[in-house]
Tab-separated table of C-alpha atoms in Angstrom:
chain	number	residue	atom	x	y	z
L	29	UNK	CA	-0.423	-57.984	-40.454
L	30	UNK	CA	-0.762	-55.065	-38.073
L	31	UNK	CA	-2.948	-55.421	-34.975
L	32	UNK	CA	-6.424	-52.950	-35.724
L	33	UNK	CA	-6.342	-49.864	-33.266
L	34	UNK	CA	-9.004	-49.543	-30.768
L	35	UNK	CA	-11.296	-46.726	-31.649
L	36	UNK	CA	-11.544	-45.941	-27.543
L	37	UNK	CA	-7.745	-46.134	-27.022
L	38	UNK	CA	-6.720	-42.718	-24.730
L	39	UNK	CA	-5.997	-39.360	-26.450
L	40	UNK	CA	-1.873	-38.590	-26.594
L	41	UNK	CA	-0.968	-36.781	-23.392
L	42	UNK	CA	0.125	-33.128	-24.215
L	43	UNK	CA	3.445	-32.165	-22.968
L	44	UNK	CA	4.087	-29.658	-20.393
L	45	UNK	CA	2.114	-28.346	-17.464
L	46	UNK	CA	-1.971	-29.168	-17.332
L	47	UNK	CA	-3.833	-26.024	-18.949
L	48	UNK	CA	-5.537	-24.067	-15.679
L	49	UNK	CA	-9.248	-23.306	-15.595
L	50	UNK	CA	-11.129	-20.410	-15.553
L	51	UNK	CA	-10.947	-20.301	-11.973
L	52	UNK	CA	-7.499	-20.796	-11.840
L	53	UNK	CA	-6.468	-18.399	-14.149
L	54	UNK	CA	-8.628	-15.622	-11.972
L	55	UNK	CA	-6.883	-16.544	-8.781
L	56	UNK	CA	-5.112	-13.521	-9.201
L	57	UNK	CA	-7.894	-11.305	-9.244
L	58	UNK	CA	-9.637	-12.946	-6.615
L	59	UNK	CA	-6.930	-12.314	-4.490
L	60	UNK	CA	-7.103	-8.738	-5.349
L	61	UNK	CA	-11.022	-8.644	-4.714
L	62	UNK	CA	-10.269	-10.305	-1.416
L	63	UNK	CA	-7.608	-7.807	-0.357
L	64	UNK	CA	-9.533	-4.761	-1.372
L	65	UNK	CA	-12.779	-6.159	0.600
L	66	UNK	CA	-10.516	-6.760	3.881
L	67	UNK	CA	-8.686	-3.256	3.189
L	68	UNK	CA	-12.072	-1.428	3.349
L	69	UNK	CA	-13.532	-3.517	6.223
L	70	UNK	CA	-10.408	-3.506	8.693
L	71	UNK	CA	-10.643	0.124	8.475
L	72	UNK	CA	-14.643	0.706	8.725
L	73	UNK	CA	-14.605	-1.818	11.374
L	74	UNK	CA	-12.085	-2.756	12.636
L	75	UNK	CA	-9.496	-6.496	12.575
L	76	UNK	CA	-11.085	-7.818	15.490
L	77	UNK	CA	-14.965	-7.017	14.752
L	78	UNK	CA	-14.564	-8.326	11.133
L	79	UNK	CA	-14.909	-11.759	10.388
L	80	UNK	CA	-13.603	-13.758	7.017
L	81	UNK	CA	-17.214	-14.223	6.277
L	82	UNK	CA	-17.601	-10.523	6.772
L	83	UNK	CA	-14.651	-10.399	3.776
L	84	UNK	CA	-15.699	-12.900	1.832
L	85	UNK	CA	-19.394	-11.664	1.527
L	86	UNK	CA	-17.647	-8.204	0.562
L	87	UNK	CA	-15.701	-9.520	-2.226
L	88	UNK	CA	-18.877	-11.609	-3.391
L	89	UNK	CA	-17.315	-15.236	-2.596
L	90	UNK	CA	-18.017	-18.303	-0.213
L	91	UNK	CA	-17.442	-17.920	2.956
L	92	UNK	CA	-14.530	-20.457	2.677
L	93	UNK	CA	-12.987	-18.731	-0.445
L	94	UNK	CA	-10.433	-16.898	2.242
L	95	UNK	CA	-8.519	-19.505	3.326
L	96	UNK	CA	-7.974	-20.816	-0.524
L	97	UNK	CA	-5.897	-18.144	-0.347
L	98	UNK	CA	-5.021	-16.658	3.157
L	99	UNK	CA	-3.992	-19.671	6.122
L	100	UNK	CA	-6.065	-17.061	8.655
L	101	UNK	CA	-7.340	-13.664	9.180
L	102	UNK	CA	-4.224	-12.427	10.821
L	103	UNK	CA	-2.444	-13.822	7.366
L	104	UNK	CA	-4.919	-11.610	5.239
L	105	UNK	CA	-4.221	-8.365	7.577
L	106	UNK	CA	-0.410	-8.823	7.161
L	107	UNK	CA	-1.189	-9.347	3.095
L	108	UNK	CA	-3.158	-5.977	3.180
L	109	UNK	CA	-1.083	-4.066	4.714
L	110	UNK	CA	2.186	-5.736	2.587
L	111	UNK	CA	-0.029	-5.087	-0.807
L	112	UNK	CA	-0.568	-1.400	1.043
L	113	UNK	CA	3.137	-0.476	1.186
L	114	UNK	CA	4.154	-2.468	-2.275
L	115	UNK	CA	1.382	0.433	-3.630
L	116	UNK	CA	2.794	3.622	-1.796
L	117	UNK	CA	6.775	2.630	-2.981
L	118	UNK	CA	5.469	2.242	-6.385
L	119	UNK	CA	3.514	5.020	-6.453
L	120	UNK	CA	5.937	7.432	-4.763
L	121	UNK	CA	8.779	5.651	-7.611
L	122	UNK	CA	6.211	6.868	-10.441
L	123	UNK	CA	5.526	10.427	-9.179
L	124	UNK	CA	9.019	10.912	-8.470
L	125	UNK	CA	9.830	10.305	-12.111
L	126	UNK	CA	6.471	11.968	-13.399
L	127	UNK	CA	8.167	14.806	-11.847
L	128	UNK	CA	11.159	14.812	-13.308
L	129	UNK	CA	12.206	16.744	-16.504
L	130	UNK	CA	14.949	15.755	-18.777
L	131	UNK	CA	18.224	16.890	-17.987
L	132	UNK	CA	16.579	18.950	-15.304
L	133	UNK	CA	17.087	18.431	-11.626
L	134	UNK	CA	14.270	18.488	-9.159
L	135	UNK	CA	15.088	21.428	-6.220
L	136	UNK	CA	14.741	19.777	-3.075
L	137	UNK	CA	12.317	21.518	-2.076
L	138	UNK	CA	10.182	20.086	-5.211
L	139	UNK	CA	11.332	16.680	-4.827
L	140	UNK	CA	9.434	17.199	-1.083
L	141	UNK	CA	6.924	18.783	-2.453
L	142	UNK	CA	6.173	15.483	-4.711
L	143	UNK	CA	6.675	13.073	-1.744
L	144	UNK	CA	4.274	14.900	0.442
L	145	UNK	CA	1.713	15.007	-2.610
L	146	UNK	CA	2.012	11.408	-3.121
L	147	UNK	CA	1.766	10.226	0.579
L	148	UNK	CA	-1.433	11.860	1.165
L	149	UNK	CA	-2.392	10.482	-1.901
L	150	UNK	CA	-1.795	7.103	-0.296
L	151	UNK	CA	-3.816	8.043	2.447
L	152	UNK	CA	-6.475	9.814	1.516
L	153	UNK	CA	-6.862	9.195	-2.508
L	154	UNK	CA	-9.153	6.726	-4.105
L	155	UNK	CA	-8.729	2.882	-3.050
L	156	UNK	CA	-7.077	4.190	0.058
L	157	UNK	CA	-7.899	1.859	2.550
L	158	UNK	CA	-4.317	0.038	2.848
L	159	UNK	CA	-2.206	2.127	4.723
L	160	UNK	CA	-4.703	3.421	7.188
L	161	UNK	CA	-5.378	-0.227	8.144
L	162	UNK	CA	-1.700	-0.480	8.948
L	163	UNK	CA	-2.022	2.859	11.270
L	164	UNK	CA	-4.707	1.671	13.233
L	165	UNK	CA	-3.926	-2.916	13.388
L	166	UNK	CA	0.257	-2.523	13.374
L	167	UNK	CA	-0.163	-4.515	16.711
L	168	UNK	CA	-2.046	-7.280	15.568
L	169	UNK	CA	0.535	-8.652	13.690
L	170	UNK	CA	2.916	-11.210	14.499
L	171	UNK	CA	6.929	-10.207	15.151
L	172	UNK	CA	7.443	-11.947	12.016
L	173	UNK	CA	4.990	-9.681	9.824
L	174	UNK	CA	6.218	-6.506	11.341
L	175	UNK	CA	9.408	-7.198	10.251
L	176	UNK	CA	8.252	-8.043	6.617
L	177	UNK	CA	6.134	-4.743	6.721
L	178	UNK	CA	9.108	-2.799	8.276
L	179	UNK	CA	11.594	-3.864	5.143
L	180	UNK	CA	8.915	-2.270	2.540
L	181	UNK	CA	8.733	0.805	5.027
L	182	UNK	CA	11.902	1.119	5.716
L	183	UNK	CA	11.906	1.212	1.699
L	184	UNK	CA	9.946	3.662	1.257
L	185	UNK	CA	10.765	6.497	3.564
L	186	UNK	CA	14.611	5.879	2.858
L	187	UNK	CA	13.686	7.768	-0.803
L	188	UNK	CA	12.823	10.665	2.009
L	189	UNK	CA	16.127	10.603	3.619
L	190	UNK	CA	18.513	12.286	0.864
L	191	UNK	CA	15.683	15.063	0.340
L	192	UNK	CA	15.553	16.409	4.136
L	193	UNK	CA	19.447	16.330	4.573
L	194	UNK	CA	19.535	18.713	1.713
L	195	UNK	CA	16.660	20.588	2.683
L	196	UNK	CA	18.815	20.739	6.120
L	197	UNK	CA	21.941	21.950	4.934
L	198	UNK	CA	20.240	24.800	2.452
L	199	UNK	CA	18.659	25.632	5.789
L	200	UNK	CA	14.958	25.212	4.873
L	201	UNK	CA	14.839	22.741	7.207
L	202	UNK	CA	15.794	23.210	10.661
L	203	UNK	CA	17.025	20.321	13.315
L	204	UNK	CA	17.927	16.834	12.801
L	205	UNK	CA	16.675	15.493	9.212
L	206	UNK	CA	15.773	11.802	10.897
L	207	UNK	CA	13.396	13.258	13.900
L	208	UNK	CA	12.128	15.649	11.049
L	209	UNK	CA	11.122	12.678	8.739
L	210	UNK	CA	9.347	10.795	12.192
L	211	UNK	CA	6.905	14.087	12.739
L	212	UNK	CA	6.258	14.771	9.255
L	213	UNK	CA	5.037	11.122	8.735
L	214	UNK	CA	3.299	11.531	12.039
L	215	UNK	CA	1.347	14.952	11.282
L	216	UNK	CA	0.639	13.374	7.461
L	217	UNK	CA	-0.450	10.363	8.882
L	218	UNK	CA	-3.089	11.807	11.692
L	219	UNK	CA	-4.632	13.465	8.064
L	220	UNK	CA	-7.025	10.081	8.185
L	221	UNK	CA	-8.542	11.298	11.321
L	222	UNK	CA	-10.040	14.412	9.989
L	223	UNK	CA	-9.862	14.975	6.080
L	224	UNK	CA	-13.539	14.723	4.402
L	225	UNK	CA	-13.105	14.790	0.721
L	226	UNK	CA	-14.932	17.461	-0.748
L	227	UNK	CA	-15.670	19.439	2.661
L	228	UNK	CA	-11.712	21.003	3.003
L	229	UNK	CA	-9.061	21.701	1.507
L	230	UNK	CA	-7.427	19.663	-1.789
L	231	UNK	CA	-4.692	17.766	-1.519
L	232	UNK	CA	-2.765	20.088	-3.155
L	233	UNK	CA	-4.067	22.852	-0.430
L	234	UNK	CA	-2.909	20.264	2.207
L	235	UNK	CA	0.605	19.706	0.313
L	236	UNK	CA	1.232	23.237	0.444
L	237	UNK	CA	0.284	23.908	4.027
L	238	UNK	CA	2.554	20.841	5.281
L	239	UNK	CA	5.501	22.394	3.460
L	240	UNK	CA	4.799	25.923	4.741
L	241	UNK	CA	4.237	24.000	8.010
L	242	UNK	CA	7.822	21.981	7.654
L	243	UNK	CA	10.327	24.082	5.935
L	244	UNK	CA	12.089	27.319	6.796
L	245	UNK	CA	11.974	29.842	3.433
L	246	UNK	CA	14.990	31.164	2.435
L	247	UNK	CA	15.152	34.796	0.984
């Protein structure tokens, strides 16, 4: 005769991995929340005058959420400015092939017309706080994060490289191609300084005068 089974005997474990909670499952976001908050407080205030609790109380979390996620402030700068530079290369990969028409190649002048677009875009579009935290904190990282931010950089402005040797040897673009790219990023860059949305020119205005500003044209 079999034994009776207990009513209160223990559910069957499921196989696999424990389902996450809601909270768990938003970690994602929350990073993202986190990020964005630090992005637009490094900027308005500053790394050193901004506090986690600062962030935290910008992203609408405890002021312990942070470190769930980030081991320290200097961590969360690094992340920002990482997440800053994963956004530009993507961004600068989707314009680049926005631009492109089918079986029709870009000039190079038009291909540098899209990269300048899309890096003042970076800087001075919506949800721009990213890179212009980098320009302002890039020496309160650690050795270590430069170099991590470096390799994305280095990324990025290396789509730049092929476009201004061209532009060089059509002669639109006169003297060396690699001190070219350094003042061009330099004069783009110094835009955050001075450009009020609304109150000068468009982006497409600035685009235009950086090109007239850069290149050499050829009759």
């Amino acid at each position: 005769m079999n034994e009776p089974v207990a009513s209160d005997s223990p559910a069957r474990r499921t196989r696999g991995r424990p389902r996450k909670t809601a909270d768990e499952r938003d970690d994602g976001n929350r990073r993202q929340e986190l990020l964005r908050a630090a992005a637009r407080l490094f900027r308005q205030q500053g790394f050193a005058a901004t506090s986690t609790r600062d962030i935290a109380t910008a992203a609408g979390m405890r002021s312990g959420s942070p470190f769930y996620h980030f081991e320290n402030k200097e961590a969360l700068l690094a992340a920002v400015m990482l997440e800053g530079m994963q956004r530009a290369t993507s961004c600068q990969s989707g314009a680049m092939q926005a631009a492109a028409s089918p079986g029709i190649a870009l000039s190079a002048r038009d291909c540098l017309r899209v990269l300048v677009r899309n890096h003042l875009e970076v800087l001075l579009g919506p949800d721009s706080d990213f890179i212009p935290v980098m320009l302002y904190e890039w020496r309160s990282l650690s050795e270590v994060q430069r170099q991590a931010v470096n390799e994305l950089r280095r990324e990025y402005e290396a789509v730049w490289v092929p476009v201004l040797q061209a532009l060089h040897e059509r002669g639109e673009l006169q003297g060396d191609p690699s001190l070219a790219r350094l003042m061009m990023f330099g004069a783009l860059n110094w835009a955050v300084q001075w450009f009020e949305p609304g109150r000068r020119s468009s982006l497409d205005d600035l685009t235009e005068a950086a090109l007239r500003l850069f290149l050499k044209e050829i009759q």
